[in-house]
mmCIF file of C-alpha atoms in Angstrom:
data_model
loop_
_atom_site.group_PDB
_atom_site.id
_atom_site.type_symbol
_atom_site.label_atom_id
_atom_site.label_comp_id
_atom_site.label_asym_id
_atom_site.label_seq_id
_atom_site.Cartn_x
_atom_site.Cartn_y
_atom_site.Cartn_z
ATOM 1 C CA MET A 15 17.737 4.471 1.685
ATOM 2 C CA LYS A 16 15.483 6.800 3.663
ATOM 3 C CA GLY A 17 12.011 5.702 4.674
ATOM 4 C CA GLN A 18 12.591 1.972 4.225
ATOM 5 C CA ASP A 19 10.954 1.092 7.548
ATOM 6 C CA TRP A 20 8.279 3.781 7.151
ATOM 7 C CA TYR A 21 6.901 2.330 3.908
ATOM 8 C CA GLN A 22 6.828 -1.197 5.340
ATOM 9 C CA ALA A 23 4.332 -0.262 8.035
ATOM 10 C CA ASP A 24 0.899 -1.768 7.374
ATOM 11 C CA GLU A 25 -0.978 1.423 8.193
ATOM 12 C CA VAL A 26 1.210 3.528 5.872
ATOM 13 C CA ALA A 27 0.732 1.129 2.950
ATOM 14 C CA GLU A 28 -3.014 0.855 3.489
ATOM 15 C CA GLU A 29 -3.548 4.612 3.744
ATOM 16 C CA TYR A 30 -0.901 5.712 1.237
ATOM 17 C CA GLU A 31 -3.180 6.590 -1.684
ATOM 18 C CA ASP A 32 -6.001 7.991 0.455
ATOM 19 C CA VAL A 33 -3.623 10.314 2.301
ATOM 20 C CA ARG A 34 -1.667 11.524 -0.729
ATOM 21 C CA PHE A 35 -4.022 11.347 -3.696
ATOM 22 C CA SER A 36 -7.506 12.166 -2.454
ATOM 23 C CA GLY A 37 -9.037 15.643 -2.451
ATOM 24 C CA GLY A 38 -6.511 18.119 -3.815
ATOM 25 C CA GLY A 39 -4.019 15.269 -4.081
ATOM 26 C CA GLU A 40 -5.939 13.996 -7.107
ATOM 27 C CA LEU A 41 -4.397 16.862 -9.068
ATOM 28 C CA ILE A 42 -0.928 15.576 -8.167
ATOM 29 C CA ASP A 43 -1.806 12.032 -9.173
ATOM 30 C CA ARG A 44 -3.194 13.220 -12.510
ATOM 31 C CA ARG A 45 -0.144 15.348 -13.327
ATOM 32 C CA GLU A 46 2.345 12.631 -12.446
ATOM 33 C CA LYS A 47 0.528 10.109 -14.624
ATOM 34 C CA GLU A 48 0.426 12.603 -17.496
ATOM 35 C CA ALA A 49 4.186 13.098 -17.162
ATOM 36 C CA VAL A 50 4.875 9.356 -17.294
ATOM 37 C CA LEU A 51 2.579 8.741 -20.269
ATOM 38 C CA SER A 52 4.010 11.706 -22.153
ATOM 39 C CA ALA A 53 7.595 10.535 -21.662
ATOM 40 C CA LEU A 54 6.900 6.956 -22.726
ATOM 41 C CA GLY A 55 4.692 8.010 -25.637
ATOM 42 C CA PRO A 56 2.459 5.511 -27.420
ATOM 43 C CA ILE A 57 3.347 2.147 -25.896
ATOM 44 C CA GLU A 58 3.798 -0.599 -28.452
ATOM 45 C CA GLU A 59 2.832 -4.147 -27.615
ATOM 46 C CA GLY A 60 5.645 -5.933 -25.827
ATOM 47 C CA HIS A 61 7.369 -2.751 -24.638
ATOM 48 C CA ARG A 62 9.190 -3.894 -21.512
ATOM 49 C CA VAL A 63 8.955 -1.585 -18.491
ATOM 50 C CA LEU A 64 10.336 -1.819 -14.975
ATOM 51 C CA GLU A 65 8.876 0.450 -12.330
ATOM 52 C CA VAL A 66 11.256 0.810 -9.406
ATOM 53 C CA ALA A 67 9.716 1.741 -6.042
ATOM 54 C CA CYS A 68 6.303 0.951 -7.509
ATOM 55 C CA GLY A 69 4.569 1.206 -4.129
ATOM 56 C CA THR A 70 0.848 0.641 -4.533
ATOM 57 C CA GLY A 71 1.163 0.268 -8.295
ATOM 58 C CA ARG A 72 -0.350 3.574 -9.441
ATOM 59 C CA PHE A 73 1.863 3.706 -12.518
ATOM 60 C CA THR A 74 2.301 -0.043 -12.853
ATOM 61 C CA THR A 75 -1.390 -0.709 -13.441
ATOM 62 C CA MET A 76 -1.744 2.379 -15.618
ATOM 63 C CA LEU A 77 1.072 1.286 -17.937
ATOM 64 C CA ALA A 78 -0.175 -2.294 -18.004
ATOM 65 C CA ASP A 79 -3.538 -0.962 -19.122
ATOM 66 C CA GLN A 80 -1.705 0.883 -21.922
ATOM 67 C CA GLY A 81 -0.204 -2.388 -23.152
ATOM 68 C CA ALA A 82 3.205 -2.417 -21.477
ATOM 69 C CA ASP A 83 4.874 -5.659 -20.444
ATOM 70 C CA ILE A 84 5.595 -4.393 -16.946
ATOM 71 C CA VAL A 85 7.220 -5.431 -13.681
ATOM 72 C CA GLY A 86 6.697 -3.420 -10.494
ATOM 73 C CA LEU A 87 9.487 -3.698 -7.915
ATOM 74 C CA ASP A 88 9.459 -2.443 -4.340
ATOM 75 C CA ILE A 89 11.289 -3.276 -1.129
ATOM 76 C CA SER A 90 8.101 -3.064 0.928
ATOM 77 C CA ARG A 91 6.059 -6.247 1.074
ATOM 78 C CA GLU A 92 3.107 -4.266 2.434
ATOM 79 C CA MET A 93 3.125 -1.772 -0.446
ATOM 80 C CA LEU A 94 3.355 -4.609 -2.972
ATOM 81 C CA GLU A 95 0.323 -6.262 -1.425
ATOM 82 C CA GLN A 96 -1.638 -3.052 -1.963
ATOM 83 C CA GLY A 97 -0.363 -2.984 -5.534
ATOM 84 C CA ARG A 98 -1.582 -6.516 -6.178
ATOM 85 C CA GLN A 99 -4.993 -5.626 -4.780
ATOM 86 C CA ASN A 100 -5.202 -2.554 -7.010
ATOM 87 C CA ALA A 101 -4.198 -4.580 -10.063
ATOM 88 C CA ALA A 102 -6.833 -7.184 -9.255
ATOM 89 C CA GLU A 103 -9.517 -4.525 -8.897
ATOM 90 C CA SER A 104 -8.497 -3.150 -12.300
ATOM 91 C CA GLY A 105 -8.640 -6.610 -13.896
ATOM 92 C CA LEU A 106 -4.902 -6.545 -14.608
ATOM 93 C CA SER A 107 -3.571 -9.264 -12.314
ATOM 94 C CA ASP A 108 -2.586 -11.427 -15.285
ATOM 95 C CA THR A 109 -0.638 -8.657 -17.017
ATOM 96 C CA VAL A 110 1.339 -7.173 -14.102
ATOM 97 C CA GLU A 111 4.174 -8.819 -12.187
ATOM 98 C CA PHE A 112 5.091 -7.493 -8.755
ATOM 99 C CA VAL A 113 8.523 -8.359 -7.364
ATOM 100 C CA ARG A 114 10.030 -7.618 -3.970
ATOM 101 C CA GLY A 115 13.602 -6.444 -4.361
ATOM 102 C CA ASP A 116 16.330 -3.946 -3.562
ATOM 103 C CA ALA A 117 16.823 -1.132 -6.078
ATOM 104 C CA SER A 118 20.565 -1.140 -5.390
ATOM 105 C CA ARG A 119 20.796 -4.753 -6.652
ATOM 106 C CA LEU A 120 18.081 -5.244 -9.238
ATOM 107 C CA PRO A 121 17.413 -8.950 -9.949
ATOM 108 C CA PHE A 122 17.485 -8.538 -13.732
ATOM 109 C CA PRO A 123 20.161 -8.890 -16.435
ATOM 110 C CA ASP A 124 21.720 -5.956 -18.275
ATOM 111 C CA ASP A 125 19.522 -4.147 -20.838
ATOM 112 C CA HIS A 126 16.521 -6.270 -19.876
ATOM 113 C CA PHE A 127 13.911 -3.498 -20.134
ATOM 114 C CA ASP A 128 13.159 -0.871 -22.747
ATOM 115 C CA THR A 129 12.188 1.678 -20.094
ATOM 116 C CA VAL A 130 12.782 2.034 -16.367
ATOM 117 C CA VAL A 131 10.459 4.355 -14.426
ATOM 118 C CA ALA A 132 11.342 5.592 -10.939
ATOM 119 C CA MET A 133 8.787 8.024 -9.522
ATOM 120 C CA ARG A 134 8.926 9.238 -5.909
ATOM 121 C CA PHE A 135 12.280 7.481 -5.606
ATOM 122 C CA PHE A 136 15.340 9.717 -5.731
ATOM 123 C CA HIS A 137 14.204 11.949 -2.865
ATOM 124 C CA LEU A 138 14.845 8.944 -0.600
ATOM 125 C CA MET A 139 18.512 8.584 -1.605
ATOM 126 C CA ASP A 140 21.462 9.645 0.527
ATOM 127 C CA ASP A 141 23.746 8.832 -2.424
ATOM 128 C CA PRO A 142 21.732 8.605 -5.664
ATOM 129 C CA VAL A 143 24.522 7.756 -8.114
ATOM 130 C CA PRO A 144 24.791 3.990 -7.423
ATOM 131 C CA PHE A 145 21.029 3.681 -7.824
ATOM 132 C CA ALA A 146 21.055 5.672 -11.068
ATOM 133 C CA ARG A 147 23.768 3.381 -12.419
ATOM 134 C CA GLU A 148 21.709 0.332 -11.513
ATOM 135 C CA LEU A 149 18.618 1.715 -13.267
ATOM 136 C CA ARG A 150 20.750 2.411 -16.317
ATOM 137 C CA ARG A 151 22.245 -1.094 -16.216
ATOM 138 C CA VAL A 152 18.903 -2.839 -16.683
ATOM 139 C CA SER A 153 17.560 -0.364 -19.276
ATOM 140 C CA ALA A 154 18.288 -0.723 -22.968
ATOM 141 C CA ASP A 155 17.003 2.745 -23.779
ATOM 142 C CA GLN A 156 15.138 5.009 -21.334
ATOM 143 C CA VAL A 157 15.153 5.975 -17.661
ATOM 144 C CA PHE A 158 12.388 8.323 -16.489
ATOM 145 C CA PHE A 159 12.304 9.773 -12.972
ATOM 146 C CA ASP A 160 11.370 12.807 -10.917
ATOM 147 C CA THR A 161 13.131 14.900 -8.291
ATOM 148 C CA PHE A 162 12.155 17.507 -5.718
ATOM 149 C CA ASN A 163 14.006 20.777 -6.202
ATOM 150 C CA SER A 164 16.322 22.621 -3.853
ATOM 151 C CA ARG A 165 15.259 26.110 -4.953
ATOM 152 C CA SER A 166 11.552 25.504 -4.343
ATOM 153 C CA LEU A 167 9.136 26.104 -1.480
ATOM 154 C CA ARG A 168 9.618 22.477 -0.484
ATOM 155 C CA THR A 169 12.755 23.587 1.362
ATOM 156 C CA LEU A 170 10.477 25.207 3.948
ATOM 157 C CA TYR A 171 9.029 21.950 5.236
ATOM 158 C CA THR A 172 11.024 18.968 3.997
ATOM 159 C CA TRP A 173 12.668 18.569 7.401
ATOM 160 C CA LEU A 174 9.229 17.946 8.907
ATOM 161 C CA LEU A 175 8.650 14.817 6.814
ATOM 162 C CA PRO A 176 8.996 11.430 8.559
ATOM 163 C CA MET A 177 12.149 10.458 6.642
ATOM 164 C CA GLY A 178 13.235 13.839 5.332
ATOM 165 C CA SER A 179 13.590 14.457 1.625
ATOM 166 C CA ARG A 180 16.631 14.928 -0.585
ATOM 167 C CA LEU A 181 16.345 18.036 -2.751
ATOM 168 C CA TYR A 182 18.304 18.499 -5.984
ATOM 169 C CA SER A 183 19.699 21.361 -8.020
ATOM 170 C CA GLU A 184 19.712 20.956 -11.792
ATOM 171 C CA ARG A 185 23.483 20.654 -11.723
ATOM 172 C CA GLN A 186 23.276 17.763 -9.279
ATOM 173 C CA VAL A 187 20.869 15.934 -11.587
ATOM 174 C CA VAL A 188 23.162 16.558 -14.574
ATOM 175 C CA ASP A 189 26.145 15.249 -12.602
ATOM 176 C CA MET A 190 24.165 12.158 -11.597
ATOM 177 C CA LEU A 191 23.225 11.476 -15.219
ATOM 178 C CA ARG A 192 26.827 11.847 -16.331
ATOM 179 C CA ALA A 193 28.044 9.472 -13.628
ATOM 180 C CA ALA A 194 25.425 6.907 -14.671
ATOM 181 C CA GLU A 195 26.255 7.324 -18.388
ATOM 182 C CA LEU A 196 22.796 8.625 -19.177
ATOM 183 C CA THR A 197 21.909 11.410 -21.603
ATOM 184 C CA LEU A 198 19.248 14.009 -20.887
ATOM 185 C CA ALA A 199 16.556 13.886 -23.581
ATOM 186 C CA GLY A 200 13.891 16.064 -21.986
ATOM 187 C CA GLU A 201 12.757 17.737 -18.799
ATOM 188 C CA GLU A 202 9.674 19.408 -17.336
ATOM 189 C CA HIS A 203 9.255 21.458 -14.163
ATOM 190 C CA ASP A 204 5.964 21.940 -12.345
ATOM 191 C CA PHE A 205 4.123 22.827 -9.111
ATOM 192 C CA VAL A 206 5.222 26.203 -7.801
ATOM 193 C CA LEU A 207 3.057 25.415 -4.789
ATOM 194 C CA PRO A 208 4.379 22.238 -3.141
ATOM 195 C CA TYR A 209 2.512 18.963 -2.932
ATOM 196 C CA GLY A 210 1.806 19.357 0.772
ATOM 197 C CA PHE A 211 -0.283 22.450 0.084
ATOM 198 C CA TYR A 212 -2.629 20.638 -2.303
ATOM 199 C CA ARG A 213 -3.096 17.632 -0.034
ATOM 200 C CA GLU A 214 -4.567 19.841 2.664
ATOM 201 C CA LEU A 215 -7.331 21.161 0.398
ATOM 202 C CA PRO A 216 -10.594 19.643 -0.829
ATOM 203 C CA GLY A 217 -10.584 19.000 -4.571
ATOM 204 C CA PRO A 218 -12.909 21.883 -5.577
ATOM 205 C CA VAL A 219 -10.842 24.350 -3.531
ATOM 206 C CA ALA A 220 -7.534 23.051 -4.898
ATOM 207 C CA LYS A 221 -8.496 23.410 -8.571
ATOM 208 C CA PRO A 222 -8.397 27.239 -8.755
ATOM 209 C CA PHE A 223 -5.006 27.246 -7.016
ATOM 210 C CA ARG A 224 -3.771 24.689 -9.528
ATOM 211 C CA MET A 225 -4.925 26.870 -12.426
ATOM 212 C CA VAL A 226 -3.000 29.847 -11.069
ATOM 213 C CA ASP A 227 -0.039 27.585 -10.296
ATOM 214 C CA GLY A 228 0.002 26.412 -13.911
ATOM 215 C CA LEU A 229 -0.058 29.970 -15.259
ATOM 216 C CA VAL A 230 2.796 31.043 -13.003
ATOM 217 C CA GLY A 231 4.692 27.852 -13.769
ATOM 218 C CA ASN A 232 4.655 28.658 -17.485
ATOM 219 C CA THR A 233 6.792 31.740 -16.840
ATOM 220 C CA ILE A 234 10.576 31.746 -16.484
ATOM 221 C CA PRO A 235 10.489 32.667 -12.742
ATOM 222 C CA GLY A 236 7.794 30.063 -12.111
ATOM 223 C CA ASP A 237 9.783 27.393 -13.906
ATOM 224 C CA TYR A 238 12.834 28.318 -11.862
ATOM 225 C CA VAL A 239 11.135 27.783 -8.484
ATOM 226 C CA ALA A 240 9.126 24.689 -9.449
ATOM 227 C CA SER A 241 8.867 22.079 -6.700
ATOM 228 C CA VAL A 242 9.108 19.021 -8.961
ATOM 229 C CA SER A 243 11.060 18.099 -12.077
ATOM 230 C CA TYR A 244 10.462 15.219 -14.471
ATOM 231 C CA TRP A 245 13.569 13.921 -16.258
ATOM 232 C CA ASP A 246 13.629 11.813 -19.416
ATOM 233 C CA ALA A 247 17.072 10.242 -19.792
ATOM 234 C CA ARG A 248 18.436 7.848 -22.406
ATOM 235 C CA VAL A 249 21.157 5.254 -22.316
ATOM 236 C CA SER A 250 24.191 6.845 -23.952
ATOM 237 C CA GLY A 251 24.480 5.860 -27.582
ATOM 238 C CA THR A 252 20.770 5.058 -28.093
ATOM 239 C CA SER A 253 19.677 8.531 -29.154
ATOM 240 C CA ASP A 254 21.000 11.566 -31.008
ATOM 241 C CA ASP A 255 20.845 13.778 -27.932
ATOM 242 C CA SER A 256 24.045 15.393 -26.751
ATOM 243 C CA ASP A 257 25.855 14.667 -23.514
ATOM 244 C CA PRO A 258 23.992 16.230 -20.574
ATOM 245 C CA THR A 259 26.941 18.558 -19.944
ATOM 246 C CA ASP A 260 27.218 19.788 -23.564
ATOM 247 C CA GLY A 261 25.723 23.005 -24.878
ATOM 248 C CA GLY A 262 23.047 20.970 -26.670
ATOM 249 C CA SER A 263 21.527 19.857 -23.396
ATOM 250 C CA ALA A 264 18.358 21.442 -22.075
ATOM 251 C CA VAL A 265 20.400 22.399 -19.002
ATOM 252 C CA ASP A 266 23.373 24.556 -19.928
ATOM 253 C CA ASP A 267 26.460 24.889 -17.762
ATOM 254 C CA ASP A 268 25.773 28.473 -16.709
ATOM 255 C CA ALA A 269 22.244 27.694 -15.553
ATOM 256 C CA ALA A 270 23.381 24.538 -13.810
ATOM 257 C CA GLU A 271 26.176 26.333 -11.983
ATOM 258 C CA SER A 272 23.763 29.038 -10.883
ATOM 259 C CA ALA A 273 21.338 26.406 -9.617
ATOM 260 C CA ASP A 274 24.164 24.658 -7.794
ATOM 261 C CA ALA A 275 25.152 27.883 -6.061
ATOM 262 C CA ASP A 276 21.570 28.424 -4.961
ATOM 263 C CA ALA A 277 21.499 24.911 -3.532
ATOM 264 C CA ALA A 278 24.787 25.065 -1.658
ATOM 265 C CA ARG A 279 24.419 23.293 1.649
#
């Protein structure tokens, strides 16, 4: 897994949210949280959620506040400590459990959770399929995650990042879902301008760019070059959705093959 040592540095954990989600980064934080809440829908009492790679607990505390019975798991002790502090400041220490663990060997039985959330996770994978299978193993119903896209502007700078970043074509995501025996139930694509652009701007300056970004993103070309995708997958057999490779999927074979050709390495 890429970045394992990076995220265990004290200074990275302590500055993580300030660096990524202040100023223009607040727009990223807001959109990601909207995507998670939309995918999970109204959360009924007792709905069991696992957040893998929970980091500082941005989504963990949010979902706990919505009534989820949630566990946040991360391999970084330093990031988990920040998560516990954030939960305490939100008055949620008694309703959130943070666990240190390896996402390739989750310390939970099969079908233990209703939903597994993995945000900012798959871009760190050299080989994502074993991890996808493990997320599916512990979920009785839903796996929600995001990816960075290989046909986006992120390709221009991903090699500059401290641990690099794996980029995906739609076909690669579909293949990963098939290998993990997951069915695609929904998808959204967003941010024509990459995250790094927004983080460099003050909030008031970033907002007009985000408005234009949203308008462009609602077009077919804008959707095609989106930097980020949000994927709502279901454990096969728990929904009426078709196999991710069937014509009923939101990603058809022709589009996926075209995306794969664009992403050829």
